[in-house]
PDB file of C-alpha atoms and ligand atoms in Angstrom:
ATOM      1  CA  UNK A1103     -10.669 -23.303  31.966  1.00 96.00           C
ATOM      2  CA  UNK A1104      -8.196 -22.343  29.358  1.00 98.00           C
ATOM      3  CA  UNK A1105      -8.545 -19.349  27.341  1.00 98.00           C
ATOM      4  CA  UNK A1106      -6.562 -17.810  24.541  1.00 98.00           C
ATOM      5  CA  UNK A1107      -7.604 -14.726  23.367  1.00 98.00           C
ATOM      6  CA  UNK A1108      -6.280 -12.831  20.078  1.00 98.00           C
ATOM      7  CA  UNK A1109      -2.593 -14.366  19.942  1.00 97.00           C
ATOM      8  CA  UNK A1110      -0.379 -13.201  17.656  1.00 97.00           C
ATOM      9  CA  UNK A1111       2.833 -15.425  17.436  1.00 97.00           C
ATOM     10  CA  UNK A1112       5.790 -15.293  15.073  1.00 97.00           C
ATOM     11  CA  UNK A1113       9.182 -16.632  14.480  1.00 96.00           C
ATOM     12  CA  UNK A1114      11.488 -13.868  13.006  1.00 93.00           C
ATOM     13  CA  UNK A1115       9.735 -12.736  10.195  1.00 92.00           C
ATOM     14  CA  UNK A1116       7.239 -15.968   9.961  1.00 94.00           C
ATOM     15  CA  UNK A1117       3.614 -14.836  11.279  1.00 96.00           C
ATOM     16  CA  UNK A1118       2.618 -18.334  12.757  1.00 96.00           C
ATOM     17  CA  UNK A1119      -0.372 -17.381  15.088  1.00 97.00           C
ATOM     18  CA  UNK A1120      -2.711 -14.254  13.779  1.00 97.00           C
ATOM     19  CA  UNK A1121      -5.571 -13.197  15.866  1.00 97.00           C
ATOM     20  CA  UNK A1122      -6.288 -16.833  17.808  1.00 97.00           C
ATOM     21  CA  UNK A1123      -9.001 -17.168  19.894  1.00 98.00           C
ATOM     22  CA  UNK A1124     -10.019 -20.643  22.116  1.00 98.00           C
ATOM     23  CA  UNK A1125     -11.256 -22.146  24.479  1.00 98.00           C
ATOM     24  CA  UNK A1126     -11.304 -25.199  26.317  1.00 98.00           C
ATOM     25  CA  UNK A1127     -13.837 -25.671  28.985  1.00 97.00           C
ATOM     26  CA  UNK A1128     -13.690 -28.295  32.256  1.00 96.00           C
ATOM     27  CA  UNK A1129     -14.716 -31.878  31.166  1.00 96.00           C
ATOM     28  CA  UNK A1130     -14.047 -31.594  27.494  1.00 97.00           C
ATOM     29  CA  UNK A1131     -11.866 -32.792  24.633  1.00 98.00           C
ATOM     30  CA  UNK A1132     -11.264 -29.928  21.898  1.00 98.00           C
ATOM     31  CA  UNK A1133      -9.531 -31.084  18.847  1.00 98.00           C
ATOM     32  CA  UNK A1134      -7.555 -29.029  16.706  1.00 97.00           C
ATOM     33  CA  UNK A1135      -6.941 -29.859  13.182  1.00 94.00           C
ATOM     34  CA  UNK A1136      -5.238 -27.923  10.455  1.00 93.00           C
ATOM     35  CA  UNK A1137      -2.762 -28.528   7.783  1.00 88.00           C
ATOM     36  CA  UNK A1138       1.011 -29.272   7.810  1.00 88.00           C
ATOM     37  CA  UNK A1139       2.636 -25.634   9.310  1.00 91.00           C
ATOM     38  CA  UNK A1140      -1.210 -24.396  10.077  1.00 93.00           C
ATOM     39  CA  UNK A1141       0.108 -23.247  13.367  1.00 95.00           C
ATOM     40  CA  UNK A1142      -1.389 -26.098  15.499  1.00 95.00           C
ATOM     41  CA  UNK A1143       1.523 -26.995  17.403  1.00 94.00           C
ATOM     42  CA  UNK A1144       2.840 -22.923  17.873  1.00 95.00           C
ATOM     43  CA  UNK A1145      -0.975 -22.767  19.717  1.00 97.00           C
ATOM     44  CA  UNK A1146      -0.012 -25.726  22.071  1.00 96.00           C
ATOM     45  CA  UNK A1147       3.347 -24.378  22.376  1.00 95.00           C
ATOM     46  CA  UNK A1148       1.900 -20.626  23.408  1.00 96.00           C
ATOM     47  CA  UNK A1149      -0.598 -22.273  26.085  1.00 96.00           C
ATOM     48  CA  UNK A1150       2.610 -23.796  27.378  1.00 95.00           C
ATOM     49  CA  UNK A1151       4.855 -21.157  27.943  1.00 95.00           C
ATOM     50  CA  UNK A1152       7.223 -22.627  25.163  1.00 94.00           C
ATOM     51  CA  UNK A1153       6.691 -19.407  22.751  1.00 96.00           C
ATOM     52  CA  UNK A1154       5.389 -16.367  24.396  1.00 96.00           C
ATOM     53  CA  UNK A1155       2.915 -14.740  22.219  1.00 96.00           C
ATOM     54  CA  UNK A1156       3.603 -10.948  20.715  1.00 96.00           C
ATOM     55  CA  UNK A1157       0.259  -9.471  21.504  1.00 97.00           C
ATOM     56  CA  UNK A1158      -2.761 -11.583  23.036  1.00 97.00           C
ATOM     57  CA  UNK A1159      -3.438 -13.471  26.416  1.00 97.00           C
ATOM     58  CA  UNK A1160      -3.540 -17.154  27.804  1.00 98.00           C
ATOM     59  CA  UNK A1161      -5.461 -17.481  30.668  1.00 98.00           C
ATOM     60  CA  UNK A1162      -5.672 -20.607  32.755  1.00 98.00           C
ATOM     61  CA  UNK A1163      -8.320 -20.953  35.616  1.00 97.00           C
ATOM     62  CA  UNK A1164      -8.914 -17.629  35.866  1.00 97.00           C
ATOM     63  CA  UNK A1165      -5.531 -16.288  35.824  1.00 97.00           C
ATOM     64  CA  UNK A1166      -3.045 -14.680  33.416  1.00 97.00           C
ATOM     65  CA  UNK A1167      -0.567 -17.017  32.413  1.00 97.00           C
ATOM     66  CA  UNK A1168       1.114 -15.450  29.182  1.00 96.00           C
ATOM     67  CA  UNK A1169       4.371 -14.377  30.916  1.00 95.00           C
ATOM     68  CA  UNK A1170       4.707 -17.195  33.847  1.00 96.00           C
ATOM     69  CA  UNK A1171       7.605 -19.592  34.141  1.00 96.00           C
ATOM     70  CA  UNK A1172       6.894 -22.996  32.170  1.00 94.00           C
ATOM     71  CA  UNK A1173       7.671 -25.063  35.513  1.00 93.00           C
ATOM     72  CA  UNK A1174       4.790 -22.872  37.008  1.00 95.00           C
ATOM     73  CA  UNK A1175       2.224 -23.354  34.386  1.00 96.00           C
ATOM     74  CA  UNK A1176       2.745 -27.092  34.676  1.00 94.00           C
ATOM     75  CA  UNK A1177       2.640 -26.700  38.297  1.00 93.00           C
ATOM     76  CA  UNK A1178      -1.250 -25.243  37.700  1.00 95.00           C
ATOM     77  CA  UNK A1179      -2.423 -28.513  36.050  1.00 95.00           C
ATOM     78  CA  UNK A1180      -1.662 -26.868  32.269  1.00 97.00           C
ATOM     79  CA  UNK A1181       0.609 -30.140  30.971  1.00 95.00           C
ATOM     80  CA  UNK A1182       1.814 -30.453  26.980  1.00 92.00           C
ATOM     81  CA  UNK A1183       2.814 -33.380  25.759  1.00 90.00           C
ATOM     82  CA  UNK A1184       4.328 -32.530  22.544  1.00 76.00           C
ATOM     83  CA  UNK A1185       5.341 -34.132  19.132  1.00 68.00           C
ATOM     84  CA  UNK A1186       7.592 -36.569  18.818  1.00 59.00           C
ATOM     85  CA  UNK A1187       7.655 -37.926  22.257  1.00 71.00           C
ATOM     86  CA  UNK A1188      10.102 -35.731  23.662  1.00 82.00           C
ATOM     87  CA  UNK A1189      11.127 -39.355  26.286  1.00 89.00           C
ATOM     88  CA  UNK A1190      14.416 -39.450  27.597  1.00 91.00           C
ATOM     89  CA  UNK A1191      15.515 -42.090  25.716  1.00 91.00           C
ATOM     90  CA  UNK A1192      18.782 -43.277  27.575  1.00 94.00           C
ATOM     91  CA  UNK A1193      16.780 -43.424  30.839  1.00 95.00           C
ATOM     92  CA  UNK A1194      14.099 -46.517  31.956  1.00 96.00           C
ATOM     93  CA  UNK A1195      10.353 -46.607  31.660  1.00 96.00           C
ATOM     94  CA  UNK A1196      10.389 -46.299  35.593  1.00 96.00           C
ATOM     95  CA  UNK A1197      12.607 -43.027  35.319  1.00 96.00           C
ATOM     96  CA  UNK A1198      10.737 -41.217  32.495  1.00 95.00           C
ATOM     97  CA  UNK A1199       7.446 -41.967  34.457  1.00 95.00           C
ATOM     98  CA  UNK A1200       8.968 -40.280  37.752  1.00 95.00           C
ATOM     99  CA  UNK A1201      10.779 -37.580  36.287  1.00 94.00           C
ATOM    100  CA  UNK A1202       6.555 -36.752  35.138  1.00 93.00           C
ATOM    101  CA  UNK A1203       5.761 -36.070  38.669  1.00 94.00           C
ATOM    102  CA  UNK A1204       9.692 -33.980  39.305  1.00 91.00           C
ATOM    103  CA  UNK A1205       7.565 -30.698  40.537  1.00 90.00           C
ATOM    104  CA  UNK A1206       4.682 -32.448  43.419  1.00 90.00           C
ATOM    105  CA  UNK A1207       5.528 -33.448  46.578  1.00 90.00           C
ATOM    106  CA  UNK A1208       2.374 -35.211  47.108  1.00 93.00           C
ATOM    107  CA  UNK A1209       3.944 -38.623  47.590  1.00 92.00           C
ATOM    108  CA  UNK A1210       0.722 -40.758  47.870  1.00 94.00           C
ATOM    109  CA  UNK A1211      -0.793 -38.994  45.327  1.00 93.00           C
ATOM    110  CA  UNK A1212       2.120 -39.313  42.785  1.00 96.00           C
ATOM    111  CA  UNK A1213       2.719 -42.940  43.652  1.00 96.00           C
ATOM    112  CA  UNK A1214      -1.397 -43.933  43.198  1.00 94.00           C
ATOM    113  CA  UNK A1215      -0.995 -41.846  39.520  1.00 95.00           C
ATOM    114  CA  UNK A1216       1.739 -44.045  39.147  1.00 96.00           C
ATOM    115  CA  UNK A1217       0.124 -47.334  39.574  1.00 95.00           C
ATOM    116  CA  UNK A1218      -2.975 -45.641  37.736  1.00 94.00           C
ATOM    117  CA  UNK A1219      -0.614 -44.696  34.967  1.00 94.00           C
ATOM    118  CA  UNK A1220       0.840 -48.973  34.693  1.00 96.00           C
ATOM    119  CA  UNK A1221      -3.163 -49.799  34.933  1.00 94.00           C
ATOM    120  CA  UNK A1222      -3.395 -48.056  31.608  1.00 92.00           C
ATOM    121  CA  UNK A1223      -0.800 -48.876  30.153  1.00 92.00           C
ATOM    122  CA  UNK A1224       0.406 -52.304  30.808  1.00 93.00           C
ATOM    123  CA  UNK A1225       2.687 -52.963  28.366  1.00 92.00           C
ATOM    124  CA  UNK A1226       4.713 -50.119  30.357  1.00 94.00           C
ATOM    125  CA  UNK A1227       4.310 -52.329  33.151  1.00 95.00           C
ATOM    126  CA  UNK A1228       5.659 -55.207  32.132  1.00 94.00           C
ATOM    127  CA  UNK A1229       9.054 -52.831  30.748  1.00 95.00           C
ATOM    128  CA  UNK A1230       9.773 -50.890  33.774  1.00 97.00           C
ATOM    129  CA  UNK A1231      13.580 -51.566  33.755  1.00 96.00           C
ATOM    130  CA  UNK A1232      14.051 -51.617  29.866  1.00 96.00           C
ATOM    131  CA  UNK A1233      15.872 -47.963  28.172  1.00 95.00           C
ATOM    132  CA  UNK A1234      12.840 -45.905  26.715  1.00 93.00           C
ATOM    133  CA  UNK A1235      14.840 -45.286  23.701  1.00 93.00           C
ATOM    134  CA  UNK A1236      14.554 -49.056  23.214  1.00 94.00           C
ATOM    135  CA  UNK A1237      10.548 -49.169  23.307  1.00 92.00           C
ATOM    136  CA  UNK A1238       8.681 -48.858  19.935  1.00 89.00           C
ATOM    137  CA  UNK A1239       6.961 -46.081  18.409  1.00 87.00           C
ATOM    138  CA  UNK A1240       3.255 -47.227  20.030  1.00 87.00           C
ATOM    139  CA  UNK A1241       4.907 -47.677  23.570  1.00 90.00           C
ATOM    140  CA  UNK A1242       7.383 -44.398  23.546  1.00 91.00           C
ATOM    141  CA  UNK A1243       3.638 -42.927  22.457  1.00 90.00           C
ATOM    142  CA  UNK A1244       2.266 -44.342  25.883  1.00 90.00           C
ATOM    143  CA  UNK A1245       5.055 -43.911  27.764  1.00 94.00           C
ATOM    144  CA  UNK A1246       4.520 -39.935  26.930  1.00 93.00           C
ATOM    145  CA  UNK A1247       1.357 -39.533  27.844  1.00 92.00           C
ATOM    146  CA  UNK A1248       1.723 -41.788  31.184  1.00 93.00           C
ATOM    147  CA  UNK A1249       4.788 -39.292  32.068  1.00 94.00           C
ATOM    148  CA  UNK A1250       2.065 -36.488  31.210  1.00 93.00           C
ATOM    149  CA  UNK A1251      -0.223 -37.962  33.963  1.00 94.00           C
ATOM    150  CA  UNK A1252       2.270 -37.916  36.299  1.00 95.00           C
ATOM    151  CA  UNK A1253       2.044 -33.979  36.669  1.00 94.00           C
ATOM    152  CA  UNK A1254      -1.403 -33.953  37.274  1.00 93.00           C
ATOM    153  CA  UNK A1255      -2.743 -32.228  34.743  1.00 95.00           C
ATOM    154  CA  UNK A1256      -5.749 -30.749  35.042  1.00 97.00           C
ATOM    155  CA  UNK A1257      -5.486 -29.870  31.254  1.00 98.00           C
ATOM    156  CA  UNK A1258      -3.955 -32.062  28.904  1.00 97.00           C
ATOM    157  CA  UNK A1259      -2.325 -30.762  25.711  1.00 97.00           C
ATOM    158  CA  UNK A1260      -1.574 -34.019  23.104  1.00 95.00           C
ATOM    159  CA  UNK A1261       0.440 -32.951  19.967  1.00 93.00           C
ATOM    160  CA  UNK A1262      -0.497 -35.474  17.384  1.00 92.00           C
ATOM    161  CA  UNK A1263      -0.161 -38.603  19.642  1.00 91.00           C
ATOM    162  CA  UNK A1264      -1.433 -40.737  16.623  1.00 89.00           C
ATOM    163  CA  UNK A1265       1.656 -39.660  14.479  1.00 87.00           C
ATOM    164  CA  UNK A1266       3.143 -42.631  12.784  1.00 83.00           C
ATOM    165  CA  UNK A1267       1.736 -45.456  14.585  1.00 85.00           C
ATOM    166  CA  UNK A1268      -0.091 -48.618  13.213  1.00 85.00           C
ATOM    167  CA  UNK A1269      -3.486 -48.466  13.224  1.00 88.00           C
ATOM    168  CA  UNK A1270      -4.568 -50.956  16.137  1.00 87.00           C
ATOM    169  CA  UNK A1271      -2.297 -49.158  17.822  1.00 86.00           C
ATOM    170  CA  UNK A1272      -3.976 -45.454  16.912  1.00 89.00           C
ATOM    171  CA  UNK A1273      -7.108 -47.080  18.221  1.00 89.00           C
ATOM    172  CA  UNK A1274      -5.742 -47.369  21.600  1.00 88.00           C
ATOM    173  CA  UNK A1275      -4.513 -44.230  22.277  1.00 90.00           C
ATOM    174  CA  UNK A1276      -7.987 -42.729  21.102  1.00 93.00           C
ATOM    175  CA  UNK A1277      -9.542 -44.942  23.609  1.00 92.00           C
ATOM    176  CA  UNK A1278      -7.326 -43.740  25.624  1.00 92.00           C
ATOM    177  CA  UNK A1279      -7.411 -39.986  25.201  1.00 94.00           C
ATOM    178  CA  UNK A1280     -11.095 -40.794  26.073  1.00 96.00           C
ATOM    179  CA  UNK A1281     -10.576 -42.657  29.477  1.00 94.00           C
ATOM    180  CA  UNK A1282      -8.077 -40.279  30.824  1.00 94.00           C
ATOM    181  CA  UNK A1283     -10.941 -37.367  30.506  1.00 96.00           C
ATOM    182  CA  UNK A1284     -13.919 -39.653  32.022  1.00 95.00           C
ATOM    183  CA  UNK A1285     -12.081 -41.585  34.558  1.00 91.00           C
ATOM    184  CA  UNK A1286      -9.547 -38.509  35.526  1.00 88.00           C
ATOM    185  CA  UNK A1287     -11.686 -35.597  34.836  1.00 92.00           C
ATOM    186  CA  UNK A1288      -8.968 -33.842  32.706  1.00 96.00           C
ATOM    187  CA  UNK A1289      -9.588 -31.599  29.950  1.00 98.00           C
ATOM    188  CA  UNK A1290      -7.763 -31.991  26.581  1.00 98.00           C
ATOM    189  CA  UNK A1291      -6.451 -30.010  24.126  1.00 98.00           C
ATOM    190  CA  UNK A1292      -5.670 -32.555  21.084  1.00 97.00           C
ATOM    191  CA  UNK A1293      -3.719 -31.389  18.124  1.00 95.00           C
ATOM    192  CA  UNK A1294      -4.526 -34.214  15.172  1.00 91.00           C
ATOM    193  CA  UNK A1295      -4.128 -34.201  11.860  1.00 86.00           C
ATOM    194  CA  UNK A1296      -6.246 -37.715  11.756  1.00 89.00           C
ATOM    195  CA  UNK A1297      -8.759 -35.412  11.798  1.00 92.00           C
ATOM    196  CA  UNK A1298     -11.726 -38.290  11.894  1.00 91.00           C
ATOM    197  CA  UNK A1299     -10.742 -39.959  14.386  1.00 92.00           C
ATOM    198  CA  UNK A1300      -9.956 -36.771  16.584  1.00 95.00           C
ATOM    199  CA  UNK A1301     -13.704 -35.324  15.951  1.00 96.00           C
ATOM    200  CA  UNK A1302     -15.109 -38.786  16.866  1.00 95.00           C
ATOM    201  CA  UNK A1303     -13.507 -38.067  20.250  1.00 96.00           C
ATOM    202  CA  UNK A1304     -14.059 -34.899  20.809  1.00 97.00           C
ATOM    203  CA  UNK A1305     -17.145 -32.602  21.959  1.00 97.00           C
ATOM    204  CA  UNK A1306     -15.602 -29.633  20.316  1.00 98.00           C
ATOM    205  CA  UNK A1307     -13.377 -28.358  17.393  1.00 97.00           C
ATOM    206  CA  UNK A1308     -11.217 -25.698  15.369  1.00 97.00           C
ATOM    207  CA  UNK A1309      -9.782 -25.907  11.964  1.00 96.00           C
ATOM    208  CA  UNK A1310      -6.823 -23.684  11.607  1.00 96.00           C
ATOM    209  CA  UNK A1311      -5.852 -22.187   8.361  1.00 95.00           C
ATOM    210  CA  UNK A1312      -2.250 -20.478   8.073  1.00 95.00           C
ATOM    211  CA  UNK A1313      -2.639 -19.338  11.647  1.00 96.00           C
ATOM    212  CA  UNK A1314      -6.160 -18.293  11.571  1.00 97.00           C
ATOM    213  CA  UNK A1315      -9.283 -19.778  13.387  1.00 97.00           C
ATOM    214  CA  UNK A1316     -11.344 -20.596  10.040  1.00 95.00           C
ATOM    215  CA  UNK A1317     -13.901 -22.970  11.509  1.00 96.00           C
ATOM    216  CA  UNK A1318     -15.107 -24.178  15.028  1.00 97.00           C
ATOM    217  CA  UNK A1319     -18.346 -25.566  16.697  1.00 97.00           C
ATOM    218  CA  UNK A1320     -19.517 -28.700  18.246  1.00 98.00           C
ATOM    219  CA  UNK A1321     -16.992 -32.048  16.542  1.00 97.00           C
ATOM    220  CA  UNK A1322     -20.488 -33.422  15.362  1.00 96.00           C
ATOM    221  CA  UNK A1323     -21.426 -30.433  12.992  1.00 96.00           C
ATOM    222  CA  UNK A1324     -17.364 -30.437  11.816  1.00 96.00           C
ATOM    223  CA  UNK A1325     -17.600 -33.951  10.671  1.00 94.00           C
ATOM    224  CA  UNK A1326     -20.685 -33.274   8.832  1.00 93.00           C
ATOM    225  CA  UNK A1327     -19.270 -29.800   7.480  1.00 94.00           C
ATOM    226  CA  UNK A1328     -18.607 -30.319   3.601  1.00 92.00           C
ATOM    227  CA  UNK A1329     -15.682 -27.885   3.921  1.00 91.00           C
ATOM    228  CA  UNK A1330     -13.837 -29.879   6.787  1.00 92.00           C
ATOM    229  CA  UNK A1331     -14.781 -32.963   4.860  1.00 92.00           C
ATOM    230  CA  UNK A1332     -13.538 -31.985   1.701  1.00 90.00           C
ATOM    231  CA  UNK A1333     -10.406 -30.982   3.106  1.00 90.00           C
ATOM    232  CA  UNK A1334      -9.468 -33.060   5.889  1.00 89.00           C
ATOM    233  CA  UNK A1335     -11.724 -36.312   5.901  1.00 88.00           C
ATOM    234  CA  UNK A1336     -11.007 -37.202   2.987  1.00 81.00           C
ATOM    235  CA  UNK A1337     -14.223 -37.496   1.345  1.00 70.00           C
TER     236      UNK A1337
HETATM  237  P1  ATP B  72       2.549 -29.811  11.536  1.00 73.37           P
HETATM  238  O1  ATP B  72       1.229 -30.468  11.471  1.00 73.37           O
HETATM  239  O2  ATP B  72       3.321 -29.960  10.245  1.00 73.37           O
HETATM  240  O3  ATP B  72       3.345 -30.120  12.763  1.00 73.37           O
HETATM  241  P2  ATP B  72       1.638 -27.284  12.669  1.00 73.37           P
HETATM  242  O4  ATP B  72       0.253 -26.923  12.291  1.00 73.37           O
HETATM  243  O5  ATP B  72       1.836 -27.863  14.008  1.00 73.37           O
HETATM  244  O6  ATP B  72       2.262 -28.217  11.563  1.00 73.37           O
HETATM  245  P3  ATP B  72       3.588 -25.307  13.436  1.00 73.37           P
HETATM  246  O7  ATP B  72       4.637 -26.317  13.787  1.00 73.37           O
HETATM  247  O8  ATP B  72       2.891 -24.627  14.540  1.00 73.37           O
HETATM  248  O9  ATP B  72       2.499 -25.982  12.489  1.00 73.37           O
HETATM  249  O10 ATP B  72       4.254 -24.242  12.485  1.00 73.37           O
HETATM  250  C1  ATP B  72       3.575 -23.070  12.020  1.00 73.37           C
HETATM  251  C2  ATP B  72       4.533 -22.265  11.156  1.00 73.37           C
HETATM  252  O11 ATP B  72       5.611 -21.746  11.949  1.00 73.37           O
HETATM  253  C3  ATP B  72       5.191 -23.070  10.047  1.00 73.37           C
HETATM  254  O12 ATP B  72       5.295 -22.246   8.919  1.00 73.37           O
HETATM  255  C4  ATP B  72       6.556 -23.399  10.605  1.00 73.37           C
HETATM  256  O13 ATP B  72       7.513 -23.552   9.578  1.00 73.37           O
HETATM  257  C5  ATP B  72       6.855 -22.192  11.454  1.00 73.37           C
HETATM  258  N1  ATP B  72       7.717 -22.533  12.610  1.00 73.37           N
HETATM  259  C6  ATP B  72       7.413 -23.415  13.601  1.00 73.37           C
HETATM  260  N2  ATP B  72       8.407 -23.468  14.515  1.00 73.37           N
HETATM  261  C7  ATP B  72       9.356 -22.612  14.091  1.00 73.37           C
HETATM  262  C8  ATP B  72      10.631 -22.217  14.601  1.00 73.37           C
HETATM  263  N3  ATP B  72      11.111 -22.713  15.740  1.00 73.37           N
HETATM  264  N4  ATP B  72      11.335 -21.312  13.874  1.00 73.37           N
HETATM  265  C9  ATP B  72      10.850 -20.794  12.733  1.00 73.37           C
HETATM  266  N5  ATP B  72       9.651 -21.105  12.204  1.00 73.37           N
HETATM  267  C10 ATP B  72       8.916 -22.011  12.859  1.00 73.37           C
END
């Protein structure tokens, strides 16, 4: 479904990306996890159309992607939701969640992903009017993601969406990540650096190392790996 093939990235002088290769088939959850300034959000941010790689390709259902528009990439079903929530915090819930769907024209469809997005989330429900900037860290976290449904992506790319959020909360939005891909069919591309809880989710995984691809296979032979568990399991 998504395929990035021997990216090289860099900011000025700073080689973020070297040589990446991966994949992320239809139907599955591929976790990323790396150290602070591995690279792990540059690789969402390539995929995206945010940072256009130097040398190496994205391709996205079959076609070349590494030089289209960003609006057009999200228009294919290829949707980041990146750190730090990125809402508009001076708008309302209801707003943020509509200006997710700004690019369809599919107004049944938008206004059943809608509904589907409350159904998920219904502490969003119940906040609808109130400013997003106003909402805590757990709900601005939901509020995201439900604005990420509202594209319709076929492909979902989550940039730590656990980041600083208390732990019942963390559960949820595992649970979640989980749902959206078995009730919505959507693909995901999770960036984590709660690395155990991100291979418990996923069918797939990566470790990157100072912008290399170090280690990858199924999320059940990473957990079990003494490297990754040395390193980023904490055991
Ligand atoms: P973290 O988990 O801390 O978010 P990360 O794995 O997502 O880290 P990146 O944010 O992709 O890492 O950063 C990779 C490297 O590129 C780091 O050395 C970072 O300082 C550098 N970098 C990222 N964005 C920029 C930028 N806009 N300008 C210059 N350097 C950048």
């Amino acid at each position: 479904m998504l395929k990035l093939e021997n990216l090289d990235v860099f900011y000025g002088a700073i080689h973020a990306l070297r040589g990446v290769s991966v994949t992320v088939d239809e139907g599955e959850i591929v976790t990323l996890i790396g150290a602070n300034g591995a690279g792990k959000s540059t690789l969402l941010r390539s995929a995206s159309g945010m940072v256009r790689p130097k040398t190496g390709s994205v391709t996205f259902l079959g076609e070349n992607i590494t030089r289209t528009p960003i609006a057009s990439i999200v228009s294919r079903g290829l949707v980041h939701c990146p750190e730090g929530r990125r809402i508009f915090a001076n708008m309302t819930v209801k707003e943020n969640l509509e200006l997710g769907a700004y690019l369809r024209k599919d107004k049944a469809g938008i206004a059943s992903d809608y509904e589907y997005a409350l159904n998920l989330f219904p502490r969003l429900r119940e906040r609808l009017t109130q400013s997003a900037g106003t909402l805590s860290g757990g709900e601005q976290q939901m509020l995201a993601i439900g604005r990420a449904l509202m594209s319709k992506p076929k492909l979902l790319m989550m940039d730590e969406p656990s980041l600083g959020l208390a732990p019942v909360i963390v559960q949820d939005i595992f649970r979640i990540i989980t749902t959206i891909n078995q009730e919505q069919k959507v693909a995901v591309l999770l960036v984590e650096q709660n690395a155990n809880k991100a291979l418990a989710v996923a069918h797939r995984g990566y470790v990157l190392e100072t912008g290399r691809i170090t280690l990858q296979g199924p999320a059940a032979e990473l957990r079990t790996n003494p490297e990754v568990k040395k390193a980023y399991l904490g055991e």
